mmCIF file of C-alpha atoms in Angstrom:
data_model
loop_
_atom_site.group_PDB
_atom_site.id
_atom_site.type_symbol
_atom_site.label_atom_id
_atom_site.label_comp_id
_atom_site.label_asym_id
_atom_site.label_seq_id
_atom_site.Cartn_x
_atom_site.Cartn_y
_atom_site.Cartn_z
ATOM 1 C CA UNK S 618 47.165 74.310 -13.555
ATOM 2 C CA UNK S 619 44.911 76.216 -15.861
ATOM 3 C CA UNK S 620 47.058 78.699 -16.539
ATOM 4 C CA UNK S 621 49.884 75.484 -17.768
ATOM 5 C CA UNK S 622 46.631 74.276 -20.782
ATOM 6 C CA UNK S 623 46.447 77.821 -22.224
ATOM 7 C CA UNK S 624 50.777 79.270 -21.286
ATOM 8 C CA UNK S 625 52.481 76.090 -20.849
ATOM 9 C CA UNK S 626 54.171 77.067 -18.136
ATOM 10 C CA UNK S 627 54.319 76.371 -14.131
ATOM 11 C CA UNK S 628 53.944 78.112 -11.578
ATOM 12 C CA UNK S 629 57.829 78.506 -9.961
ATOM 13 C CA UNK S 630 56.939 76.509 -6.551
ATOM 14 C CA UNK S 631 55.255 73.148 -9.055
ATOM 15 C CA UNK S 632 58.440 73.945 -11.481
ATOM 16 C CA UNK S 633 61.046 73.704 -8.632
ATOM 17 C CA UNK S 634 59.401 70.451 -7.565
ATOM 18 C CA UNK S 635 59.561 69.102 -10.496
ATOM 19 C CA UNK S 636 63.460 69.545 -11.260
ATOM 20 C CA UNK S 637 63.666 68.349 -7.937
ATOM 21 C CA UNK S 638 62.322 64.918 -8.223
ATOM 22 C CA UNK S 639 63.137 64.234 -12.098
ATOM 23 C CA UNK S 640 66.781 65.249 -11.518
ATOM 24 C CA UNK S 641 66.474 62.612 -8.240
ATOM 25 C CA UNK S 642 64.725 59.928 -10.492
ATOM 26 C CA UNK S 643 67.549 60.120 -13.380
ATOM 27 C CA UNK S 644 70.082 60.162 -10.040
ATOM 28 C CA UNK S 645 68.666 57.558 -7.469
ATOM 29 C CA UNK S 646 66.186 55.458 -8.654
ATOM 30 C CA UNK S 647 67.070 54.659 -12.595
ATOM 31 C CA UNK S 648 70.178 53.133 -11.868
ATOM 32 C CA UNK S 649 69.398 50.283 -9.619
ATOM 33 C CA UNK S 650 65.294 49.956 -11.443
ATOM 34 C CA UNK S 651 66.540 47.249 -13.300
ATOM 35 C CA UNK S 652 68.497 45.469 -9.825
ATOM 36 C CA UNK S 653 65.254 45.787 -7.831
ATOM 37 C CA UNK S 654 63.300 44.744 -10.806
ATOM 38 C CA UNK S 655 65.444 41.714 -11.575
ATOM 39 C CA UNK S 656 65.804 40.779 -7.811
ATOM 40 C CA UNK S 657 62.224 41.721 -7.005
ATOM 41 C CA UNK S 658 63.005 43.621 -3.986
ATOM 42 C CA UNK S 659 61.777 46.334 -1.618
ATOM 43 C CA UNK S 660 63.883 49.678 -2.511
ATOM 44 C CA UNK S 661 64.358 50.988 0.599
ATOM 45 C CA UNK S 662 67.194 53.699 -0.321
ATOM 46 C CA UNK S 663 65.493 54.666 -2.716
ATOM 47 C CA UNK S 664 61.938 54.966 -0.111
ATOM 48 C CA UNK S 665 64.247 56.590 2.471
ATOM 49 C CA UNK S 666 65.286 59.273 -0.095
ATOM 50 C CA UNK S 667 61.687 60.432 -0.739
ATOM 51 C CA UNK S 668 61.203 60.935 2.814
ATOM 52 C CA UNK S 669 64.178 63.301 2.616
ATOM 53 C CA UNK S 670 62.788 65.028 -0.401
ATOM 54 C CA UNK S 671 59.762 65.062 1.600
ATOM 55 C CA UNK S 672 57.739 63.352 -1.313
ATOM 56 C CA UNK S 673 55.665 61.579 1.476
ATOM 57 C CA UNK S 674 54.074 64.613 3.023
ATOM 58 C CA UNK S 675 53.460 67.033 -0.480
ATOM 59 C CA UNK S 676 49.397 67.325 0.143
ATOM 60 C CA UNK S 677 49.488 67.240 3.951
ATOM 61 C CA UNK S 678 49.447 70.192 6.425
ATOM 62 C CA UNK S 679 52.958 71.397 8.812
ATOM 63 C CA UNK S 680 49.850 70.446 11.427
ATOM 64 C CA UNK S 681 50.622 67.175 10.861
ATOM 65 C CA UNK S 682 54.408 66.994 9.840
ATOM 66 C CA UNK S 683 53.501 66.608 6.009
ATOM 67 C CA UNK S 684 54.697 69.770 3.459
ATOM 68 C CA UNK S 685 51.939 72.389 3.461
ATOM 69 C CA UNK S 686 51.657 71.701 -0.301
ATOM 70 C CA UNK S 687 48.413 69.654 -2.702
ATOM 71 C CA UNK S 688 47.914 67.377 -4.684
ATOM 72 C CA UNK S 689 48.907 68.798 -7.421
ATOM 73 C CA UNK S 690 52.636 68.929 -5.904
ATOM 74 C CA UNK S 691 51.969 65.031 -5.559
ATOM 75 C CA UNK S 692 51.171 64.015 -8.919
ATOM 76 C CA UNK S 693 54.077 65.801 -10.306
ATOM 77 C CA UNK S 694 56.363 64.024 -7.869
ATOM 78 C CA UNK S 695 54.548 60.601 -9.584
ATOM 79 C CA UNK S 696 54.852 62.019 -13.198
ATOM 80 C CA UNK S 697 58.978 62.127 -12.391
ATOM 81 C CA UNK S 698 58.965 58.986 -10.948
ATOM 82 C CA UNK S 699 56.428 57.683 -13.137
ATOM 83 C CA UNK S 700 59.123 57.535 -16.153
ATOM 84 C CA UNK S 701 61.910 55.755 -14.971
ATOM 85 C CA UNK S 702 60.220 53.162 -12.266
ATOM 86 C CA UNK S 703 57.314 51.772 -11.649
ATOM 87 C CA UNK S 704 57.349 50.884 -8.929
ATOM 88 C CA UNK S 705 58.947 53.166 -7.142
ATOM 89 C CA UNK S 706 55.338 56.024 -8.471
ATOM 90 C CA UNK S 707 52.672 53.576 -7.230
ATOM 91 C CA UNK S 708 54.917 53.501 -4.131
ATOM 92 C CA UNK S 709 54.803 56.699 -3.396
ATOM 93 C CA UNK S 710 51.128 57.298 -5.305
ATOM 94 C CA UNK S 711 49.706 53.976 -3.038
ATOM 95 C CA UNK S 712 51.853 55.551 0.021
ATOM 96 C CA UNK S 713 49.855 59.281 -0.014
ATOM 97 C CA UNK S 714 46.800 58.449 -1.560
ATOM 98 C CA UNK S 715 45.533 54.725 -0.001
ATOM 99 C CA UNK S 716 47.478 55.083 3.429
ATOM 100 C CA UNK S 717 47.334 58.281 4.506
ATOM 101 C CA UNK S 718 44.932 60.412 2.719
ATOM 102 C CA UNK S 719 42.116 57.898 4.375
ATOM 103 C CA UNK S 720 43.478 58.913 7.746
ATOM 104 C CA UNK S 721 43.678 62.771 7.120
ATOM 105 C CA UNK S 722 40.196 63.206 5.060
ATOM 106 C CA UNK S 723 37.703 61.382 7.290
ATOM 107 C CA UNK S 724 39.942 61.027 11.020
ATOM 108 C CA UNK S 725 39.487 62.090 13.820
ATOM 109 C CA UNK S 726 42.323 64.759 15.265
ATOM 110 C CA UNK S 727 43.236 61.923 17.446
ATOM 111 C CA UNK S 728 43.448 59.466 14.540
ATOM 112 C CA UNK S 729 45.643 62.090 12.704
ATOM 113 C CA UNK S 730 48.227 62.617 15.441
ATOM 114 C CA UNK S 731 49.035 59.425 16.366
ATOM 115 C CA UNK S 732 49.165 58.631 12.799
ATOM 116 C CA UNK S 733 49.627 60.942 10.212
ATOM 117 C CA UNK S 734 53.091 62.336 10.910
ATOM 118 C CA UNK S 735 54.990 59.567 10.616
ATOM 119 C CA UNK S 736 52.831 58.274 6.867
ATOM 120 C CA UNK S 737 53.233 62.256 5.624
ATOM 121 C CA UNK S 738 57.490 61.837 7.413
ATOM 122 C CA UNK S 739 57.531 58.703 4.881
ATOM 123 C CA UNK S 740 58.909 56.761 8.267
ATOM 124 C CA UNK S 741 55.964 54.319 8.027
ATOM 125 C CA UNK S 742 53.721 53.152 5.429
ATOM 126 C CA UNK S 743 50.245 52.452 5.137
ATOM 127 C CA UNK S 744 47.887 50.596 2.962
ATOM 128 C CA UNK S 745 44.182 49.964 2.109
ATOM 129 C CA UNK S 746 42.094 47.013 1.953
ATOM 130 C CA UNK S 747 39.809 47.174 -0.091
ATOM 131 C CA UNK S 748 39.452 43.659 -2.433
ATOM 132 C CA UNK S 749 39.033 40.983 -1.748
ATOM 133 C CA UNK S 750 38.470 38.000 -3.857
ATOM 134 C CA UNK S 751 34.792 37.829 -4.544
ATOM 135 C CA UNK S 752 35.104 41.907 -4.058
ATOM 136 C CA UNK S 753 36.190 45.125 -4.936
ATOM 137 C CA UNK S 754 34.075 47.258 -7.441
ATOM 138 C CA UNK S 755 31.209 45.172 -6.253
ATOM 139 C CA UNK S 756 31.931 45.784 -2.859
ATOM 140 C CA UNK S 757 28.194 43.634 -1.527
ATOM 141 C CA UNK S 758 30.575 40.926 -2.244
ATOM 142 C CA UNK S 759 32.368 41.808 0.436
ATOM 143 C CA UNK S 760 32.795 38.750 2.811
ATOM 144 C CA UNK S 761 35.394 40.710 5.829
ATOM 145 C CA UNK S 762 33.587 40.473 9.235
ATOM 146 C CA UNK S 763 34.130 43.167 12.070
ATOM 147 C CA UNK S 764 32.101 42.713 14.992
ATOM 148 C CA UNK S 765 31.967 45.073 17.993
ATOM 149 C CA UNK S 766 32.628 43.574 21.050
ATOM 150 C CA UNK S 767 33.328 45.767 24.016
ATOM 151 C CA UNK S 768 35.282 48.139 23.470
ATOM 152 C CA UNK S 769 37.567 46.478 20.260
ATOM 153 C CA UNK S 770 36.252 45.089 16.504
ATOM 154 C CA UNK S 771 36.638 41.403 15.822
ATOM 155 C CA UNK S 772 38.237 41.630 12.714
ATOM 156 C CA UNK S 773 37.627 37.960 10.520
ATOM 157 C CA UNK S 774 38.494 37.837 6.636
ATOM 158 C CA UNK S 775 41.154 38.557 3.632
ATOM 159 C CA UNK S 776 41.899 40.938 1.591
ATOM 160 C CA UNK S 777 44.089 40.259 -1.945
ATOM 161 C CA UNK S 778 47.224 42.478 -4.272
ATOM 162 C CA UNK S 779 47.298 45.307 -1.299
ATOM 163 C CA UNK S 780 49.838 47.212 -2.055
ATOM 164 C CA UNK S 781 52.205 48.010 0.408
ATOM 165 C CA UNK S 782 50.703 45.707 2.838
ATOM 166 C CA UNK S 783 54.018 43.821 3.512
ATOM 167 C CA UNK S 784 57.083 45.734 3.932
ATOM 168 C CA UNK S 785 59.456 46.380 6.829
ATOM 169 C CA UNK S 786 57.750 49.907 7.740
ATOM 170 C CA UNK S 787 54.136 49.445 7.014
ATOM 171 C CA UNK S 788 52.745 50.604 9.766
ATOM 172 C CA UNK S 789 48.960 50.259 9.669
ATOM 173 C CA UNK S 790 46.486 48.739 6.684
ATOM 174 C CA UNK S 791 43.188 49.851 7.199
ATOM 175 C CA UNK S 792 40.430 48.212 6.113
ATOM 176 C CA UNK S 793 36.640 47.823 4.388
ATOM 177 C CA UNK S 794 35.072 44.651 6.666
ATOM 178 C CA UNK S 795 31.557 44.476 6.854
ATOM 179 C CA UNK S 796 29.545 45.350 10.626
ATOM 180 C CA UNK S 797 25.903 44.543 10.225
ATOM 181 C CA UNK S 798 23.083 45.685 7.962
ATOM 182 C CA UNK S 799 21.673 48.624 6.847
ATOM 183 C CA UNK S 800 18.664 48.723 4.826
ATOM 184 C CA UNK S 801 18.815 44.454 3.991
ATOM 185 C CA UNK S 802 22.334 45.647 2.957
ATOM 186 C CA UNK S 803 25.885 44.859 3.953
ATOM 187 C CA UNK S 804 26.686 47.983 6.186
ATOM 188 C CA UNK S 805 30.549 48.222 5.205
ATOM 189 C CA UNK S 806 33.318 50.311 7.418
ATOM 190 C CA UNK S 807 36.194 51.099 7.433
ATOM 191 C CA UNK S 808 38.816 50.122 10.985
ATOM 192 C CA UNK S 809 42.511 50.961 11.256
ATOM 193 C CA UNK S 810 44.682 47.880 11.624
ATOM 194 C CA UNK S 811 47.805 48.190 12.967
ATOM 195 C CA UNK S 812 49.868 45.645 11.416
ATOM 196 C CA UNK S 813 51.561 44.122 14.454
ATOM 197 C CA UNK S 814 47.829 43.289 16.133
ATOM 198 C CA UNK S 815 47.973 39.034 16.836
ATOM 199 C CA UNK S 816 45.855 37.587 14.162
ATOM 200 C CA UNK S 817 46.828 40.001 11.403
ATOM 201 C CA UNK S 818 49.320 37.708 8.489
ATOM 202 C CA UNK S 819 50.290 39.538 5.151
ATOM 203 C CA UNK S 820 50.991 35.852 3.243
ATOM 204 C CA UNK S 821 54.020 35.902 1.028
ATOM 205 C CA UNK S 822 54.203 38.944 -1.705
ATOM 206 C CA UNK S 823 52.781 37.907 -4.758
ATOM 207 C CA UNK S 824 55.589 36.756 -8.518
ATOM 208 C CA UNK S 825 54.083 39.630 -10.351
ATOM 209 C CA UNK S 826 54.224 40.274 -14.343
ATOM 210 C CA UNK S 827 55.104 43.853 -13.183
ATOM 211 C CA UNK S 828 55.826 45.942 -10.851
ATOM 212 C CA UNK S 829 58.092 43.549 -9.089
ATOM 213 C CA UNK S 830 59.870 46.085 -6.971
ATOM 214 C CA UNK S 831 56.669 47.215 -5.268
ATOM 215 C CA UNK S 832 55.294 45.045 -2.233
ATOM 216 C CA UNK S 833 51.840 43.493 -2.652
ATOM 217 C CA UNK S 834 50.092 40.956 -0.981
ATOM 218 C CA UNK S 835 47.448 39.030 -0.194
ATOM 219 C CA UNK S 836 46.257 39.438 4.246
ATOM 220 C CA UNK S 837 44.392 37.045 6.546
ATOM 221 C CA UNK S 838 42.543 38.536 9.424
ATOM 222 C CA UNK S 839 42.070 35.569 12.017
ATOM 223 C CA UNK S 840 39.852 37.461 15.421
ATOM 224 C CA UNK S 841 42.058 40.317 14.427
ATOM 225 C CA UNK S 842 41.269 42.581 17.675
ATOM 226 C CA UNK S 843 40.530 46.261 17.735
ATOM 227 C CA UNK S 844 40.097 49.232 20.013
ATOM 228 C CA UNK S 845 37.362 50.744 18.890
ATOM 229 C CA UNK S 846 37.729 54.334 18.549
ATOM 230 C CA UNK S 847 39.658 52.747 14.871
ATOM 231 C CA UNK S 848 36.603 52.859 13.392
ATOM 232 C CA UNK S 849 37.435 55.658 10.706
ATOM 233 C CA UNK S 850 35.270 57.717 9.871
ATOM 234 C CA UNK S 851 31.139 57.494 10.484
ATOM 235 C CA UNK S 852 30.115 53.579 10.629
ATOM 236 C CA UNK S 853 28.274 52.381 7.980
ATOM 237 C CA UNK S 854 30.201 55.139 5.318
ATOM 238 C CA UNK S 855 33.310 53.248 4.982
ATOM 239 C CA UNK S 856 32.873 52.118 1.479
ATOM 240 C CA UNK S 857 31.475 55.336 0.428
ATOM 241 C CA UNK S 858 33.901 56.900 1.816
ATOM 242 C CA UNK S 859 36.393 55.165 0.138
ATOM 243 C CA UNK S 860 35.255 56.072 -3.872
ATOM 244 C CA UNK S 861 36.073 59.685 -2.537
ATOM 245 C CA UNK S 862 39.748 58.765 -2.306
ATOM 246 C CA UNK S 863 39.347 56.316 -5.512
ATOM 247 C CA UNK S 864 38.185 59.434 -6.964
ATOM 248 C CA UNK S 865 40.979 61.400 -6.102
ATOM 249 C CA UNK S 866 43.392 58.510 -6.602
ATOM 250 C CA UNK S 867 42.798 58.615 -10.286
ATOM 251 C CA UNK S 868 43.973 61.578 -10.810
ATOM 252 C CA UNK S 869 47.618 60.712 -9.376
ATOM 253 C CA UNK S 870 47.825 57.288 -11.587
ATOM 254 C CA UNK S 871 46.801 59.459 -14.199
ATOM 255 C CA UNK S 872 50.214 61.135 -13.224
ATOM 256 C CA UNK S 873 51.984 57.923 -13.382
ATOM 257 C CA UNK S 874 50.659 56.585 -16.203
ATOM 258 C CA UNK S 875 51.462 60.038 -17.832
ATOM 259 C CA UNK S 876 54.969 59.592 -16.449
ATOM 260 C CA UNK S 877 55.204 56.042 -17.704
ATOM 261 C CA UNK S 878 53.925 57.038 -21.582
ATOM 262 C CA UNK S 879 56.275 59.975 -21.601
ATOM 263 C CA UNK S 880 58.729 57.741 -20.354
ATOM 264 C CA UNK S 881 58.725 55.462 -23.345
ATOM 265 C CA UNK S 882 58.955 58.682 -25.340
ATOM 266 C CA UNK S 883 62.357 60.349 -24.184
ATOM 267 C CA UNK S 884 63.866 56.843 -24.328
ATOM 268 C CA UNK S 885 62.411 55.948 -28.345
ATOM 269 C CA UNK S 886 63.852 59.443 -29.246
ATOM 270 C CA UNK S 887 67.549 58.662 -27.823
ATOM 271 C CA UNK S 888 67.434 55.413 -29.238
ATOM 272 C CA UNK S 889 65.747 56.317 -32.871
ATOM 273 C CA UNK S 890 68.715 58.788 -32.973
ATOM 274 C CA UNK S 891 71.990 56.778 -31.380
ATOM 275 C CA UNK S 892 70.332 53.245 -33.562
ATOM 276 C CA UNK S 893 71.810 53.327 -36.927
ATOM 277 C CA UNK S 894 70.103 50.485 -39.803
ATOM 278 C CA UNK S 895 71.101 51.159 -43.600
ATOM 279 C CA UNK S 896 73.514 53.768 -42.766
ATOM 280 C CA UNK S 897 71.444 56.187 -41.100
ATOM 281 C CA UNK S 898 69.790 56.719 -37.662
ATOM 282 C CA UNK S 899 66.352 54.541 -37.577
ATOM 283 C CA UNK S 900 64.958 58.256 -36.480
ATOM 284 C CA UNK S 901 64.547 59.323 -39.885
ATOM 285 C CA UNK S 902 62.567 56.672 -41.532
ATOM 286 C CA UNK S 903 59.156 58.076 -41.340
ATOM 287 C CA UNK S 904 57.448 54.520 -39.793
ATOM 288 C CA UNK S 905 59.191 55.522 -37.104
ATOM 289 C CA UNK S 906 59.298 59.338 -36.919
ATOM 290 C CA UNK S 907 55.800 59.590 -37.108
ATOM 291 C CA UNK S 908 55.506 56.583 -34.977
ATOM 292 C CA UNK S 909 57.309 58.343 -32.175
ATOM 293 C CA UNK S 910 54.681 62.088 -33.441
ATOM 294 C CA UNK S 911 51.890 60.019 -32.138
ATOM 295 C CA UNK S 912 53.740 59.107 -29.047
ATOM 296 C CA UNK S 913 54.403 62.061 -27.705
ATOM 297 C CA UNK S 914 50.593 63.222 -28.918
ATOM 298 C CA UNK S 915 49.198 60.400 -26.030
ATOM 299 C CA UNK S 916 52.009 61.603 -23.431
ATOM 300 C CA UNK S 917 50.304 65.102 -23.898
ATOM 301 C CA UNK S 918 46.809 64.427 -24.515
ATOM 302 C CA UNK S 919 47.680 62.050 -21.041
ATOM 303 C CA UNK S 920 49.081 65.108 -19.307
ATOM 304 C CA UNK S 921 46.182 67.757 -20.861
ATOM 305 C CA UNK S 922 42.989 65.588 -18.391
ATOM 306 C CA UNK S 923 45.092 64.721 -15.253
ATOM 307 C CA UNK S 924 46.535 68.471 -15.354
ATOM 308 C CA UNK S 925 42.570 70.132 -15.652
ATOM 309 C CA UNK S 926 40.986 67.171 -13.326
ATOM 310 C CA UNK S 927 42.982 68.293 -10.799
ATOM 311 C CA UNK S 928 43.222 72.057 -11.131
ATOM 312 C CA UNK S 929 39.091 71.109 -10.613
ATOM 313 C CA UNK S 930 39.966 69.025 -7.906
ATOM 314 C CA UNK S 931 41.951 71.548 -6.305
ATOM 315 C CA UNK S 932 38.784 74.597 -6.906
ATOM 316 C CA UNK S 933 36.814 72.388 -5.043
ATOM 317 C CA UNK S 934 34.494 71.622 -8.164
ATOM 318 C CA UNK S 935 33.257 68.638 -9.459
ATOM 319 C CA UNK S 936 35.991 66.650 -10.379
ATOM 320 C CA UNK S 937 34.511 62.977 -10.513
ATOM 321 C CA UNK S 938 33.741 62.780 -14.911
ATOM 322 C CA UNK S 939 37.484 64.170 -15.159
ATOM 323 C CA UNK S 940 39.371 61.893 -13.111
ATOM 324 C CA UNK S 941 38.097 59.091 -14.612
ATOM 325 C CA UNK S 942 38.184 60.798 -18.420
ATOM 326 C CA UNK S 943 42.131 61.303 -17.448
ATOM 327 C CA UNK S 944 42.646 57.762 -15.858
ATOM 328 C CA UNK S 945 41.052 56.193 -18.481
ATOM 329 C CA UNK S 946 43.392 58.450 -21.342
ATOM 330 C CA UNK S 947 46.543 58.649 -19.284
ATOM 331 C CA UNK S 948 46.701 54.988 -18.288
ATOM 332 C CA UNK S 949 45.774 53.800 -21.750
ATOM 333 C CA UNK S 950 48.592 56.085 -23.430
ATOM 334 C CA UNK S 951 50.880 54.662 -21.296
ATOM 335 C CA UNK S 952 49.749 50.936 -22.416
ATOM 336 C CA UNK S 953 50.284 51.808 -26.103
ATOM 337 C CA UNK S 954 53.462 53.780 -25.951
ATOM 338 C CA UNK S 955 55.119 51.121 -24.163
ATOM 339 C CA UNK S 956 54.567 48.480 -27.140
ATOM 340 C CA UNK S 957 54.855 50.926 -29.742
ATOM 341 C CA UNK S 958 58.405 51.596 -27.577
ATOM 342 C CA UNK S 959 59.050 48.331 -27.622
ATOM 343 C CA UNK S 960 58.511 47.653 -31.102
ATOM 344 C CA UNK S 961 60.585 50.338 -32.255
ATOM 345 C CA UNK S 962 63.692 49.142 -29.498
ATOM 346 C CA UNK S 963 63.235 45.872 -31.557
ATOM 347 C CA UNK S 964 65.216 43.034 -29.827
ATOM 348 C CA UNK S 965 66.650 45.300 -27.132
ATOM 349 C CA UNK S 966 62.727 46.229 -26.279
ATOM 350 C CA UNK S 967 62.795 42.631 -25.164
ATOM 351 C CA UNK S 968 65.000 42.146 -22.715
ATOM 352 C CA UNK S 969 64.425 42.826 -19.689
ATOM 353 C CA UNK S 970 67.525 45.908 -18.101
ATOM 354 C CA UNK S 971 66.157 48.374 -21.018
ATOM 355 C CA UNK S 972 63.185 51.000 -19.623
ATOM 356 C CA UNK S 973 61.107 50.043 -22.552
ATOM 357 C CA UNK S 974 61.061 46.468 -21.559
ATOM 358 C CA UNK S 975 60.066 47.176 -17.470
ATOM 359 C CA UNK S 976 57.177 50.032 -18.648
ATOM 360 C CA UNK S 977 55.465 46.697 -21.183
ATOM 361 C CA UNK S 978 55.134 44.744 -18.228
ATOM 362 C CA UNK S 979 54.281 47.255 -15.567
ATOM 363 C CA UNK S 980 51.927 49.773 -18.025
ATOM 364 C CA UNK S 981 49.469 46.802 -18.142
ATOM 365 C CA UNK S 982 48.051 47.278 -14.980
ATOM 366 C CA UNK S 983 47.766 50.549 -15.146
ATOM 367 C CA UNK S 984 44.203 50.022 -16.763
ATOM 368 C CA UNK S 985 43.427 47.765 -14.386
ATOM 369 C CA UNK S 986 44.132 48.539 -10.438
ATOM 370 C CA UNK S 987 42.388 51.539 -8.766
ATOM 371 C CA UNK S 988 39.037 51.037 -11.545
ATOM 372 C CA UNK S 989 39.983 48.823 -14.603
ATOM 373 C CA UNK S 990 38.838 50.516 -17.814
ATOM 374 C CA UNK S 991 35.731 49.724 -18.036
ATOM 375 C CA UNK S 992 35.193 50.935 -14.168
ATOM 376 C CA UNK S 993 36.241 54.232 -15.864
ATOM 377 C CA UNK S 994 33.957 53.572 -18.681
ATOM 378 C CA UNK S 995 31.035 53.569 -16.750
ATOM 379 C CA UNK S 996 31.743 56.529 -13.955
ATOM 380 C CA UNK S 997 31.827 58.868 -17.809
ATOM 381 C CA UNK S 998 28.574 57.690 -19.753
ATOM 382 C CA UNK S 999 27.140 57.804 -15.755
ATOM 383 C CA UNK S 1000 28.048 61.326 -15.896
ATOM 384 C CA UNK S 1001 26.224 62.072 -19.363
ATOM 385 C CA UNK S 1002 23.474 60.694 -17.368
ATOM 386 C CA UNK S 1003 23.690 56.906 -19.504
#
């Protein structure tokens, strides 16, 4: 990635992947995006296509059913998908980063062998249940509990805004829960809950502003019993481990956001060349041309930021600050570009069948999910010693 920043040329394997996903996005995803958005339906046929391409297994070793690639490969795929349909892109991002990655990072060998092959193949989806009505970034607000009863955990509580949690192919949800107390503070652990466990309920899906083809539910747990060996990672390290997952996930969300920002540029350039007003294409008007130029600059800066964070991550170097910067810059670029693209399209930009209208509705959550803009600013400030 550092080579790309200086030369503008990706290595061949990354370039081939990017081109393959770009073709899939344009020929398979884009034609059905408006329909799934309008009907609020989960795009099972698109997800199956992504599974066939091996996208869900990109960053995982072949021994667990993965493609033997890396996290940057996943990010490239997310950028291309994000250009045309953020709902599809977040389905992949959450399925890999939040669903499968915790199993890979913190699971026992038995847990990896049990769950990763299905998740990496895209035949099943996983989800991560962190957020609650009064808890998300504030771990101290966690109220879901898990009590050890012999060789079983008994889980009670609720979660909200959980992506990929209620599809027909959702197999597991990893949840954070209070498992005791340490030094006067809540001990928070993570436990894997198969979705067919009695007492687990994915409540009716949310009616959202955007990401309408993405699956999002509140969850409830009523005396849910799972084996003690479903504890993921060390007891009491659940929240700390998930913070690491979030650091990685911010790079992935930045890649998705970059795709959204670039998609708005691409749509605006096309429209500005075709749309005529007062006898000439509107792109020949400096006001429009300059607006699109600024949009391109935002997308370029966002891409450079997530490439840089990914390079540090893969090199095994500290990347927390760079991941937060990438997520901050890219999510704001997506929202700003969506607003400008809608303005450029005029009345057409307000029609839902147009991609820029979907980006306008979809992009706001990029400034909220997996750490709000304010959280990113807080993280950067802390890294600066403030």
